[in-house]
Coordinates of C-alpha atoms in Angstrom, one line a residue:
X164 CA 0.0 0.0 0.0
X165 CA 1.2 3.8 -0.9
X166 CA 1.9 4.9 2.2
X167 CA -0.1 8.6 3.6
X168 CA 2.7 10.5 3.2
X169 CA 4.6 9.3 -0.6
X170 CA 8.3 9.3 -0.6
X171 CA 8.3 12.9 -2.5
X172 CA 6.4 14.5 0.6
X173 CA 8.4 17.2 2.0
X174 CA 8.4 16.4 5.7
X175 CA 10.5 19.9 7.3
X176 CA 7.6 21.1 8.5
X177 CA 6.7 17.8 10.4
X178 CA 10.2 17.2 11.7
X179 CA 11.1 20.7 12.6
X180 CA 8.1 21.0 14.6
X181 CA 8.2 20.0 18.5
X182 CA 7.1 16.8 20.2
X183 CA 5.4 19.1 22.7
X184 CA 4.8 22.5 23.9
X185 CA 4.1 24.2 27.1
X186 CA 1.9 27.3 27.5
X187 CA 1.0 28.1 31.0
X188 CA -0.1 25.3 32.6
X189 CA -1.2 23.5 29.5
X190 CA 1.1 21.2 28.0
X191 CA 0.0 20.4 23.9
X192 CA 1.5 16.7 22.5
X193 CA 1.6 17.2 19.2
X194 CA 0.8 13.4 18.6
X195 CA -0.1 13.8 14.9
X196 CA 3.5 14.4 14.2
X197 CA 4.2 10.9 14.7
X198 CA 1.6 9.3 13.8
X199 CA 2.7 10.7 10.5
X200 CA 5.8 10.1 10.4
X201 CA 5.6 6.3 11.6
X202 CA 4.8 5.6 7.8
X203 CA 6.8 7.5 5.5
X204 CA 9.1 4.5 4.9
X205 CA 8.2 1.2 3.9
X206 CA 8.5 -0.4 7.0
X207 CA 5.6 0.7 9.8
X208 CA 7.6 2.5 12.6
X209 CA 5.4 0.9 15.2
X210 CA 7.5 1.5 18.3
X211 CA 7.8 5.2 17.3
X212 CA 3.7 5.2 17.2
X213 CA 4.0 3.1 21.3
X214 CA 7.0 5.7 22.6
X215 CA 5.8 8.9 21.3
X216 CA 1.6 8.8 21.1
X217 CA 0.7 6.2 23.4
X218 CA 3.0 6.4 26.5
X219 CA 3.5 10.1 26.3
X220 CA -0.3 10.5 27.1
X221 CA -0.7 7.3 27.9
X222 CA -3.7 8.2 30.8
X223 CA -5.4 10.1 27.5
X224 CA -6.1 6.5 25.6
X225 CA -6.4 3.9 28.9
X226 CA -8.5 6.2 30.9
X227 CA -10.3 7.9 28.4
X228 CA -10.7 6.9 25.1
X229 CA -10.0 2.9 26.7
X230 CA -13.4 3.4 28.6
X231 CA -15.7 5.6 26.5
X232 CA -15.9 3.4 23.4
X233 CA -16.8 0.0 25.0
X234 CA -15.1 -2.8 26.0
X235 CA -15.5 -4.2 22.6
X236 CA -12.5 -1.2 21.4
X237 CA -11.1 -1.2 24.6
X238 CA -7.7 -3.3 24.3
X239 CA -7.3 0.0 20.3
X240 CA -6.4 2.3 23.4
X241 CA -5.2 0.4 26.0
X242 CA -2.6 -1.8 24.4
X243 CA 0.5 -0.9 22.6
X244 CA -0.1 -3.5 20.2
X245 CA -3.9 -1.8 20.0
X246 CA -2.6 1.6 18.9
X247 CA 0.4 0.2 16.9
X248 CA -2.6 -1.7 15.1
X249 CA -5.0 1.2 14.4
X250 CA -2.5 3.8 13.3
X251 CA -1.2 1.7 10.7
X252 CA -4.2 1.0 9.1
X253 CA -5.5 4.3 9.7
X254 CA -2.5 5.5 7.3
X255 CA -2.0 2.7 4.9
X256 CA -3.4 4.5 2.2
X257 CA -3.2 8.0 0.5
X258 CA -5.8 10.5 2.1
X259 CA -5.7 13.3 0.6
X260 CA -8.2 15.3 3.7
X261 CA -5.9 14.0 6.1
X262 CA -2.7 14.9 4.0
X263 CA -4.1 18.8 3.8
X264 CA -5.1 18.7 7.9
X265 CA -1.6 17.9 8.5
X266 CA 0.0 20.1 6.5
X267 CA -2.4 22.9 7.9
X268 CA -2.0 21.9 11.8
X269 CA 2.0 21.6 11.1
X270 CA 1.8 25.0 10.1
X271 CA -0.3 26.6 12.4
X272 CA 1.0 28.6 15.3
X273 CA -0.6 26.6 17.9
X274 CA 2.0 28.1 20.8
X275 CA 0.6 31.5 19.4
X276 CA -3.2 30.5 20.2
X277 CA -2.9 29.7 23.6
X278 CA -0.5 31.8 24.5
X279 CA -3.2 34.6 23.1
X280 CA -6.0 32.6 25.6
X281 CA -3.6 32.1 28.3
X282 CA -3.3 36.2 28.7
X283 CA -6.9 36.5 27.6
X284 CA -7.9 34.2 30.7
X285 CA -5.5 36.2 33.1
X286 CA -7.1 39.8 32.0
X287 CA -10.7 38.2 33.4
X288 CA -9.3 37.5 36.7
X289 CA -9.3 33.3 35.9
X290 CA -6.0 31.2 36.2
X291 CA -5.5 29.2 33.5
X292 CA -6.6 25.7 34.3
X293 CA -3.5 22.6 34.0
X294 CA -4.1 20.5 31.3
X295 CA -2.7 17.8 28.8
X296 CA -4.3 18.0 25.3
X297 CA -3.0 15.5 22.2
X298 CA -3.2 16.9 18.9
X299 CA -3.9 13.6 17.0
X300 CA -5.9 11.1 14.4
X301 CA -8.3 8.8 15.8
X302 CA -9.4 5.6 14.7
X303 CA -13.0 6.5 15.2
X304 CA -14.4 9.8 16.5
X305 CA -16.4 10.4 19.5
X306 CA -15.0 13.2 21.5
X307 CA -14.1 15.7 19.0
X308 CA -12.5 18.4 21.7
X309 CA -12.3 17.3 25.2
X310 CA -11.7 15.1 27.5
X311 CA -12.7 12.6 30.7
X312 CA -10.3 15.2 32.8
X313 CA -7.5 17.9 32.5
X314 CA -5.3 15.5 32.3
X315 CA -7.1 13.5 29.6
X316 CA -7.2 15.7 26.6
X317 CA -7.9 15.5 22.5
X318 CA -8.1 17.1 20.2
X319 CA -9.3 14.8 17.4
X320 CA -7.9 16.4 14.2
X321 CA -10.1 14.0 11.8
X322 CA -13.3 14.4 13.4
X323 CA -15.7 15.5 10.2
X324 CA -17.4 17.6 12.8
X325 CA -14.8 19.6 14.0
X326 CA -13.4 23.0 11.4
X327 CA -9.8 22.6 12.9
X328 CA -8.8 26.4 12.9
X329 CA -12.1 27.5 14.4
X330 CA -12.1 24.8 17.1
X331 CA -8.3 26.1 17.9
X332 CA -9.4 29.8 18.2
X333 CA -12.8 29.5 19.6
X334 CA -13.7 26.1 21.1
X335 CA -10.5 26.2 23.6
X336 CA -12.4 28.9 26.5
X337 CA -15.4 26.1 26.3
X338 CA -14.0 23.4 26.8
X339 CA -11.2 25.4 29.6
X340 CA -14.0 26.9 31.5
X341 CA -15.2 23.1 32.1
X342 CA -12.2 22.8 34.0
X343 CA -12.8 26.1 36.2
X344 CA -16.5 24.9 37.2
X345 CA -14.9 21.6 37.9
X346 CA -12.6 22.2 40.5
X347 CA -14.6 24.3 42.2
X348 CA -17.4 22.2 42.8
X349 CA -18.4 20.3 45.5
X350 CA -17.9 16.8 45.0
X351 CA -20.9 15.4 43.3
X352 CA -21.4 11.2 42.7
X353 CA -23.3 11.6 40.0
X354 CA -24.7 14.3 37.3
X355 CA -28.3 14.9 36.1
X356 CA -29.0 15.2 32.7
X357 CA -30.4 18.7 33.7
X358 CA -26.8 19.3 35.1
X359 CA -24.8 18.5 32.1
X360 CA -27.1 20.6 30.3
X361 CA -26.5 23.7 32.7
X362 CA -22.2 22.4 32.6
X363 CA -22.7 23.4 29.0
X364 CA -24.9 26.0 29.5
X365 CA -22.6 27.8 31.8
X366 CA -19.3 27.2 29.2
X367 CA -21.6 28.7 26.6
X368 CA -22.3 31.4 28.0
X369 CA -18.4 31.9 29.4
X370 CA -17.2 31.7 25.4
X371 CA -19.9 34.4 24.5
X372 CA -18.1 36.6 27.4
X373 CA -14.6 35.9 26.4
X374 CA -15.1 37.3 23.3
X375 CA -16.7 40.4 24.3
X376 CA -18.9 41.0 21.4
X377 CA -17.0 40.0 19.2
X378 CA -19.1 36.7 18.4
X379 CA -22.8 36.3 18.6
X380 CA -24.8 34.1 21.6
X381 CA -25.6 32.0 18.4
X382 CA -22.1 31.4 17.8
X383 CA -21.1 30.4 21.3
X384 CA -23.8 27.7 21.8
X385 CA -22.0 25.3 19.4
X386 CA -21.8 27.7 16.3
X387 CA -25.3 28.0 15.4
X388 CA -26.9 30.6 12.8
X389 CA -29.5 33.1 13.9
X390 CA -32.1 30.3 11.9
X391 CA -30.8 27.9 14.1
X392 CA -31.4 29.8 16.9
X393 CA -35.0 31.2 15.7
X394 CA -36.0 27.0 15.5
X395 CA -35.4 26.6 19.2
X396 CA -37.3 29.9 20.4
X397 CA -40.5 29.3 18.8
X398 CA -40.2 25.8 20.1
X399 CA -39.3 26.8 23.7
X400 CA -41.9 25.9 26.0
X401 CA -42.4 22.3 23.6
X402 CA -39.1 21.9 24.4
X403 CA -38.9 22.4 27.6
X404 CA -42.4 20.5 28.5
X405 CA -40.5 17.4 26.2
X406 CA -37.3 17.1 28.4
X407 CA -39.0 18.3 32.0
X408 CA -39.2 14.1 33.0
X409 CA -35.6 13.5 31.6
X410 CA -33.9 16.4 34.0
X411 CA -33.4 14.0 36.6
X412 CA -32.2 11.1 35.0
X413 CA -28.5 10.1 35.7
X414 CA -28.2 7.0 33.5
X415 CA -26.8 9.0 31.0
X416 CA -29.3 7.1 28.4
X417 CA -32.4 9.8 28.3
X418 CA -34.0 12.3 25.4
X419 CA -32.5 15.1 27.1
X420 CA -29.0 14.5 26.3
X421 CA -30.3 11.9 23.2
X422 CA -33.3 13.1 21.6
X423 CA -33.0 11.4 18.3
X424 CA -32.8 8.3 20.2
X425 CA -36.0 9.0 21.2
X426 CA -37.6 10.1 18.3
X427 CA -37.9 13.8 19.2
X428 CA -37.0 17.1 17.9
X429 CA -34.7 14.7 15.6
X430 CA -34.3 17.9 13.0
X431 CA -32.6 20.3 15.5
X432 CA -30.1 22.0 13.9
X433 CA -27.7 21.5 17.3
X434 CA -27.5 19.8 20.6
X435 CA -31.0 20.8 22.5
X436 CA -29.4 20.0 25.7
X437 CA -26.6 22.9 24.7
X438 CA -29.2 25.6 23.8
X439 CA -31.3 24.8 26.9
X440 CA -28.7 24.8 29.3
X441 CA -27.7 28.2 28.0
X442 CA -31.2 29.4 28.1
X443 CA -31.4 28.5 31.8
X444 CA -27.9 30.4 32.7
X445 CA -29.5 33.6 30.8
X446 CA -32.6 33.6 32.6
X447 CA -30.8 33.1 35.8
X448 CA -28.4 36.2 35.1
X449 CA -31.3 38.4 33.7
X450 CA -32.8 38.0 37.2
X451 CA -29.5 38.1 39.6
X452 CA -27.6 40.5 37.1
X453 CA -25.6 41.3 40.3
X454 CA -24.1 37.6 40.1
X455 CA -21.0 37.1 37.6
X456 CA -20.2 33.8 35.8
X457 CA -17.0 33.4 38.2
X458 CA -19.8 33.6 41.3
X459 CA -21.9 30.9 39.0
X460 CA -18.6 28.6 38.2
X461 CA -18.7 27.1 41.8
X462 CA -23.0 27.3 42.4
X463 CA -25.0 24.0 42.4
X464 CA -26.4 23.5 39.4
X465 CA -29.9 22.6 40.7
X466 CA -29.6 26.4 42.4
X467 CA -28.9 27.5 38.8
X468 CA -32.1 26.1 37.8
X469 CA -34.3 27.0 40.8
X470 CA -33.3 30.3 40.7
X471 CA -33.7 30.6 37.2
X472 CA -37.1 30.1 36.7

């Protein structure tokens, strides 16, 4: 098979470019690299691909990714022979989408962009959160951007989801401000699906902020259009009347969180459990205008709600 990369492919950028950076207290692997360059010769560099991408984050694919996809694709993640397995399949064969990702993430000043959010999160009073994020391919998608902890980051550069430069610039205060309502909650055992919804909510609503004015509340609740937004208003109180006898299910499996699933609202142009959450964290902050986001960041979300209306 021709490998990804052909033997003509100019790899400077790719071998010029650091195994890892450090901005803050985020550390960035830049895993992709060698996943890439595991297969520019003929023989598969398979103990580059256990060294470099899985025991340099190695908590990322046992603890996260190992869990999250069933047991079933548990031993892709939590193996070396696993990964050594999937990425060389995963780059047998030319791809040209994958190529141009590559080539565009290689180039990118990634330092640059959260060095820019690192100062951004100091000048609103927030300490940039610890964290270790991989930049890398995935067999199959499922988390996109994020993570099971700080520690336990992706960034999932061939999710078909995902616009890589727009995730970099303006998904990274999301999924960040997760962190900040994190650690300062009390220790919960388990989350609602009216919860998660408000967690969301609340990160929303944080992204709109960070950008002060400079993007839309459309925009921050998972990039939606005006239209999108105008399908979920004149549907409000269906909505809300629809989910009401989900918000207290913790199984995870409920048509709050999967409405599809459940055969309702299935052509929402977004996540409802995203635009709801937000909607609660607006109507809270409409009526205690006095409170800030930072107050909000460590308030139980079932006071969120009450309070809320």
């Amino acid at each position: 098979n021709q490998n990804l990369m052909s033997t003509q492919k100019d790899y400077t950028s790719l071998l010029s470019l650091s195994d890892s950076l450090t901005v803050g207290e985020i550390v960035i692997y830049n895993s992709f690299k060698h996943q890439i360059l595991a297969g520019r010769n003929d023989n598969y560099d398979r103990e580059s691909i256990i060294d470099k991408v899985y025991r340099r984050h190695q908590v990322l694919w046992d603890s996260c990714l190992g869990m999250i996809f069933g047991e079933e694709n548990a031993p892709k993640f939590q193996t070396e022979a696993g990964m050594a397995d999937w990425n060389e399949k995963l780059f047998s064969a030319t791809n040209e989408k994958m190529d141009s990702l590559v080539d565009l993430i290689a180039n990118y000043p990634v330092d640059s962009v959260f060095n820019y959010h690192t100062i951004r999160f100091a000048a609103l009073g927030y300490e940039t959160p610890k964290a270790r994020i991989s930049l890398a391919f995935v067999p199959f998608s499922g988390i996109g951007f994020g993570g099971c902890s700080n520690d336990q980051f992706i960034l999932e550069l061939n999710n078909p989801e995902f616009e890589l430069i727009y995730t970099l610039e303006k998904g990274i205060p999301h999924e960040l401000y997760h962190f900040i309502n994190e650690s300062r909650l009390s220790d919960q055992e388990e989350f609602t699906a009216l919860d998660l919804a408000i967690n969301e909510g609340l990160a929303c609503r944080f992204t709109e902020m960070y950008f002060d004015g400079a993007i839309t509340k459309y925009e921050a609740v998972e990039n939606m259009q005006e239209e999108d937004w105008a399908y979920y208003e004149l549907r409000e109180a269906e909505i809300f009347s629809a989910m009401e006898p989900y918000f207290d299910d913790t199984s995870g499996d409920n048509g709050l969180l999967h409405p599809v699933r459940y055969n309702l609202f299935t052509d929402s142009p977004r996540s409802i459990y995203y635009w709801l959450g937000y909607r609660i964290v607006e109507a809270y902050l409409e009526l205690h205008p006095e409170t800030t986001l930072e107050d909000m960041a460590s308030m139980p979300y079932e006071e969120i709600y009450v309070r809320s209306n």
